[in-house]
Tab-separated table of C-alpha atoms in Angstrom:
chain	number	residue	atom	x	y	z
A	12	MET	CA	135.164	168.234	51.808
A	13	PRO	CA	133.608	167.227	48.434
A	14	LYS	CA	130.365	165.302	48.506
A	15	GLU	CA	130.482	161.584	47.758
A	16	SER	CA	129.918	160.894	44.062
A	17	LEU	CA	126.438	159.793	43.080
A	18	MET	CA	127.845	157.878	40.108
A	19	GLY	CA	129.041	154.898	42.124
A	20	ASP	CA	132.403	153.220	41.873
A	21	VAL	CA	134.518	154.764	39.106
A	22	LEU	CA	135.878	151.381	37.920
A	23	GLY	CA	133.041	149.077	38.975
A	24	TRP	CA	130.293	151.309	37.639
A	25	ARG	CA	128.277	148.316	36.388
A	26	CYS	CA	128.921	145.857	39.200
A	27	LYS	CA	131.292	145.146	42.063
A	28	PHE	CA	131.608	141.452	42.878
A	29	GLY	CA	132.753	140.281	46.276
A	30	VAL	CA	134.581	136.996	45.699
A	31	MET	CA	135.326	134.577	48.534
A	32	GLY	CA	138.034	132.001	47.934
A	33	PRO	CA	140.400	129.868	49.987
A	34	ALA	CA	143.689	131.560	50.863
A	35	THR	CA	145.456	128.634	49.173
A	36	ASN	CA	143.620	129.185	45.885
A	37	THR	CA	145.767	130.945	43.282
A	38	VAL	CA	143.617	130.246	40.194
A	39	VAL	CA	140.184	131.775	40.870
A	40	GLN	CA	141.364	135.380	41.118
A	41	PRO	CA	143.220	135.492	37.782
A	42	ASP	CA	140.528	133.387	36.106
A	43	PHE	CA	137.747	135.736	37.137
A	44	ASP	CA	139.767	138.799	36.178
A	45	MET	CA	140.396	137.259	32.739
A	46	MET	CA	136.628	137.062	32.143
A	47	ARG	CA	135.773	140.481	33.590
A	48	PRO	CA	133.911	142.873	31.241
A	49	ALA	CA	134.515	146.621	31.347
A	50	GLY	CA	132.794	148.293	34.272
A	51	VAL	CA	132.835	145.138	36.403
A	52	THR	CA	135.348	144.649	39.207
A	53	ASN	CA	136.208	141.634	41.375
A	54	HIS	CA	137.192	142.055	45.020
A	55	TYR	CA	138.796	138.950	46.462
A	56	SER	CA	138.323	138.041	50.114
A	57	ARG	CA	140.609	135.231	51.223
A	58	ILE	CA	139.104	132.490	53.380
A	59	TYR	CA	141.624	131.446	56.020
A	60	THR	CA	142.826	128.021	54.915
A	61	PRO	CA	145.748	126.043	56.343
A	62	ASN	CA	147.530	124.341	53.439
A	63	ALA	CA	146.820	120.749	54.462
A	64	ASP	CA	149.660	118.658	53.044
A	65	ALA	CA	148.158	115.222	53.648
A	66	VAL	CA	144.753	115.426	51.996
A	67	SER	CA	143.281	111.958	51.529
A	68	ASN	CA	140.021	110.184	50.855
A	69	GLU	CA	139.389	110.151	54.603
A	70	THR	CA	140.370	113.755	55.356
A	71	PHE	CA	139.112	115.661	52.308
A	72	ARG	CA	135.646	116.452	53.571
A	73	ALA	CA	136.824	117.603	56.997
A	74	GLY	CA	139.369	119.927	55.396
A	75	ALA	CA	136.834	121.349	52.968
A	76	GLU	CA	134.256	121.816	55.730
A	77	LEU	CA	136.818	123.844	57.706
A	78	ILE	CA	137.081	126.202	54.745
A	79	GLY	CA	133.291	126.341	54.626
A	80	ARG	CA	133.100	127.332	58.285
A	81	ASN	CA	135.610	130.132	57.724
A	82	THR	CA	133.689	131.482	54.736
A	83	MET	CA	131.406	133.748	56.734
A	84	ASP	CA	134.354	135.737	58.087
A	85	ALA	CA	135.450	136.346	54.486
A	86	VAL	CA	131.895	137.381	53.596
A	87	ARG	CA	131.795	139.932	56.423
A	88	SER	CA	135.202	141.256	55.402
A	89	VAL	CA	134.382	141.816	51.732
A	90	MET	CA	131.081	143.480	52.590
A	91	THR	CA	132.983	146.568	53.734
A	92	CYS	CA	133.764	147.485	50.091
A	93	GLY	CA	130.058	147.656	49.289
A	94	PRO	CA	129.762	144.880	46.693
A	95	ASP	CA	126.640	144.454	44.581
A	96	ALA	CA	126.699	140.653	44.608
A	97	LEU	CA	128.836	137.786	45.876
A	98	VAL	CA	130.606	134.947	44.078
A	99	MET	CA	131.888	131.791	45.788
A	100	GLY	CA	135.369	130.877	44.599
A	101	MET	CA	135.365	127.386	46.105
A	102	SER	CA	133.205	124.585	44.785
A	103	ALA	CA	133.496	121.601	47.149
A	104	VAL	CA	131.328	123.025	49.920
A	105	THR	CA	128.595	123.853	47.407
A	106	PHE	CA	128.210	120.159	46.501
A	107	PHE	CA	128.036	118.679	50.000
A	108	ASP	CA	124.778	116.894	50.828
A	109	GLY	CA	123.307	117.307	47.380
A	110	ALA	CA	120.900	119.996	46.252
A	111	LYS	CA	119.628	120.603	49.790
A	112	GLY	CA	123.159	121.219	51.005
A	113	ALA	CA	123.814	123.683	48.196
A	114	ASP	CA	120.594	125.545	48.962
A	115	ARG	CA	121.473	125.613	52.661
A	116	PHE	CA	124.901	127.126	51.945
A	117	VAL	CA	123.418	129.787	49.652
A	118	LYS	CA	120.779	130.687	52.230
A	119	GLU	CA	123.365	131.061	55.004
A	120	VAL	CA	125.570	133.403	52.960
A	121	GLU	CA	122.649	135.466	51.707
A	122	GLU	CA	121.245	135.858	55.228
A	123	VAL	CA	124.614	137.107	56.512
A	124	SER	CA	125.276	139.449	53.586
A	125	GLY	CA	121.858	140.494	52.362
A	126	LEU	CA	123.167	139.913	48.825
A	127	LYS	CA	122.673	137.252	46.185
A	128	ILE	CA	125.519	134.774	45.655
A	129	SER	CA	126.555	132.633	42.695
A	130	VAL	CA	127.994	129.234	43.666
A	131	GLY	CA	129.710	126.594	41.578
A	132	SER	CA	127.204	123.769	41.935
A	133	HIS	CA	124.098	125.701	40.945
A	134	ALA	CA	126.059	127.629	38.297
A	135	CYS	CA	127.047	124.359	36.607
A	136	THR	CA	123.411	123.261	36.626
A	137	ALA	CA	122.365	126.552	35.029
A	138	ALA	CA	125.110	126.178	32.427
A	139	LEU	CA	124.107	122.618	31.524
A	140	ASN	CA	120.476	123.699	31.219
A	141	ALA	CA	121.502	126.639	29.013
A	142	TYR	CA	123.011	124.244	26.477
A	143	GLY	CA	119.870	122.116	26.529
A	144	GLY	CA	119.571	118.398	25.832
A	145	VAL	CA	122.265	117.453	28.340
A	146	LYS	CA	121.369	114.452	30.475
A	147	ARG	CA	124.532	112.363	30.792
A	148	ILE	CA	127.692	114.010	32.041
A	149	ALA	CA	131.226	113.079	33.011
A	150	VAL	CA	132.994	114.828	35.891
A	151	MET	CA	136.674	115.644	36.344
A	152	SER	CA	138.019	116.898	39.665
A	153	PRO	CA	141.259	117.427	41.584
A	154	TYR	CA	139.452	115.864	44.553
A	155	TRP	CA	139.393	112.364	46.011
A	156	PRO	CA	136.766	109.694	45.205
A	157	ALA	CA	134.804	110.396	48.394
A	158	MET	CA	134.241	113.978	47.223
A	159	ASN	CA	133.354	112.907	43.693
A	160	ILE	CA	130.538	110.874	45.246
A	161	GLU	CA	129.155	114.114	46.701
A	162	VAL	CA	129.418	115.828	43.303
A	163	ALA	CA	127.588	112.952	41.600
A	164	ARG	CA	124.923	113.039	44.304
A	165	TYR	CA	124.315	116.729	43.681
A	166	PHE	CA	124.034	116.349	39.914
A	167	GLY	CA	121.719	113.363	40.410
A	168	ASP	CA	119.466	115.564	42.531
A	169	MET	CA	119.413	118.068	39.681
A	170	GLY	CA	118.328	115.483	37.111
A	171	PHE	CA	121.658	114.565	35.508
A	172	SER	CA	123.371	111.193	35.337
A	173	VAL	CA	127.118	111.043	36.022
A	174	VAL	CA	128.296	108.372	33.589
A	175	ARG	CA	131.965	108.510	34.565
A	176	ASP	CA	134.260	110.538	36.766
A	177	THR	CA	137.905	110.896	37.586
A	178	ALA	CA	139.592	112.331	40.676
A	179	PHE	CA	143.194	113.549	40.517
A	180	ARG	CA	143.703	112.877	44.262
A	181	CYS	CA	145.765	115.995	44.912
A	182	THR	CA	147.545	115.719	48.236
A	183	SER	CA	147.446	119.399	49.251
A	184	TRP	CA	145.285	122.401	48.448
A	185	THR	CA	148.118	124.127	46.575
A	186	ASP	CA	148.932	120.933	44.668
A	187	ILE	CA	145.662	121.432	42.795
A	188	ALA	CA	147.052	124.548	41.099
A	189	ALA	CA	150.159	122.589	40.067
A	190	GLN	CA	148.221	120.207	37.813
A	191	THR	CA	149.440	120.728	34.259
A	192	PRO	CA	147.384	121.113	31.070
A	193	ALA	CA	148.748	117.728	29.967
A	194	ARG	CA	147.337	116.122	33.121
A	195	CYS	CA	143.974	117.773	32.486
A	196	VAL	CA	143.936	116.556	28.878
A	197	GLN	CA	144.601	113.047	30.166
A	198	GLY	CA	141.705	113.420	32.585
A	199	ILE	CA	139.324	114.511	29.845
A	200	LYS	CA	140.307	111.515	27.718
A	201	GLU	CA	139.685	109.180	30.667
A	202	ILE	CA	136.051	110.209	31.031
A	203	ASP	CA	134.842	111.199	27.555
A	204	GLY	CA	132.827	108.900	25.326
A	205	ASP	CA	129.888	108.702	22.964
A	206	ASP	CA	127.647	108.115	25.980
A	207	VAL	CA	128.543	111.534	27.462
A	208	ASP	CA	126.652	114.706	26.513
A	209	ALA	CA	128.926	117.127	28.376
A	210	ILE	CA	132.011	117.213	30.578
A	211	VAL	CA	132.090	119.188	33.810
A	212	GLN	CA	135.303	120.131	35.600
A	213	VAL	CA	134.975	120.997	39.277
A	214	GLY	CA	137.578	122.291	41.736
A	215	THR	CA	138.199	126.023	41.410
A	216	ASN	CA	141.976	125.861	41.947
A	217	LEU	CA	142.367	123.700	38.839
A	218	SER	CA	143.276	125.886	35.851
A	219	MET	CA	140.895	124.893	33.066
A	220	VAL	CA	139.338	127.987	31.451
A	221	LYS	CA	141.361	128.054	28.222
A	222	LEU	CA	141.832	124.291	28.028
A	223	ALA	CA	138.093	123.647	28.357
A	224	ALA	CA	137.436	126.105	25.541
A	225	MET	CA	139.903	124.264	23.312
A	226	ALA	CA	138.516	120.851	24.296
A	227	GLU	CA	135.041	121.878	23.169
A	228	MET	CA	136.375	122.356	19.647
A	229	TRP	CA	137.880	118.897	19.335
A	230	LEU	CA	135.191	117.024	21.256
A	231	GLY	CA	132.204	118.825	19.750
A	232	LYS	CA	130.351	118.992	23.067
A	233	PRO	CA	130.174	121.305	26.075
A	234	VAL	CA	133.198	121.192	28.360
A	235	ILE	CA	132.315	123.287	31.382
A	236	ALA	CA	135.071	124.671	33.581
A	237	ILE	CA	133.544	125.539	36.931
A	238	ASN	CA	135.201	128.962	37.135
A	239	VAL	CA	133.645	129.895	33.795
A	240	ALA	CA	130.217	128.615	34.843
A	241	THR	CA	130.351	130.461	38.159
A	242	TYR	CA	131.442	133.794	36.700
A	243	TRP	CA	129.005	133.476	33.793
A	244	HIS	CA	126.208	132.856	36.282
A	245	ALA	CA	127.244	135.874	38.356
A	246	LEU	CA	127.272	138.159	35.322
A	247	ARG	CA	123.953	136.975	33.935
A	248	ALA	CA	122.287	137.165	37.366
A	249	ARG	CA	123.183	140.870	37.382
A	250	GLY	CA	121.795	141.347	33.868
A	251	ILE	CA	125.259	141.720	32.316
A	252	THR	CA	125.033	139.946	28.969
A	253	ASP	CA	128.431	140.781	27.461
A	254	LYS	CA	129.919	137.984	25.382
A	255	VAL	CA	133.504	137.096	26.312
A	256	ALA	CA	135.650	135.473	23.621
A	257	GLY	CA	138.225	132.766	24.180
A	258	CYS	CA	136.774	131.273	27.373
A	259	GLY	CA	134.368	128.749	25.883
A	260	THR	CA	130.952	128.687	24.273
A	261	LEU	CA	129.093	129.389	27.523
A	262	LEU	CA	130.354	132.985	27.649
A	263	GLU	CA	130.299	133.338	23.881
A	264	ARG	CA	126.734	132.104	23.216
A	265	PHE	CA	124.571	132.405	26.324
């Protein structure tokens, strides 16, 4: 029997990411793979998620918290491939209860896994700080208004002011992935203005990587898609500084 190679994983020789995402999420996996540099591999662990078909302002948080509670099983599962770091492919649970809630979630995952994790909320903060001079933001989400309040609370804790926001009010988890580029363009137009320094899109099942990159060109300001911010944060936290073209200025400049 040959000895195990000392070179590490033949494809993920620079880094293997364990990615946890809801089973209903069909956008995170292809988005992350699109931004993956050579020598980095993504290993998706699906969080058991019933596809709630009656999501509302009253039920959103309970449904998202169920996904949060099931996350640790997905963490334990992906650990068997020996990842180097973890990436959270769902954003809602990382905004609950403001900055303290985000820190609590990170601590819980890192205690279970023994690895560092990149999460959407803190990744967006790091991205906004990387651009510099950003104080006033507008937020676009596929969520409901009750969840947008949580997002605004988090960003307020981190020193930003949410000037405007819009919630698409998607009625099921899979409905989020059905939102068209035209609907996203409409959402951007609803919240942009001269009083906004940057636009942040949250909700990882909303496809926004390429559209956000295009929007930056015609708005002349940062438009941060949460999947880009999260993956950028994961790469930079591992010391991987490759620039990735076509996915926005965050991956191209910082």
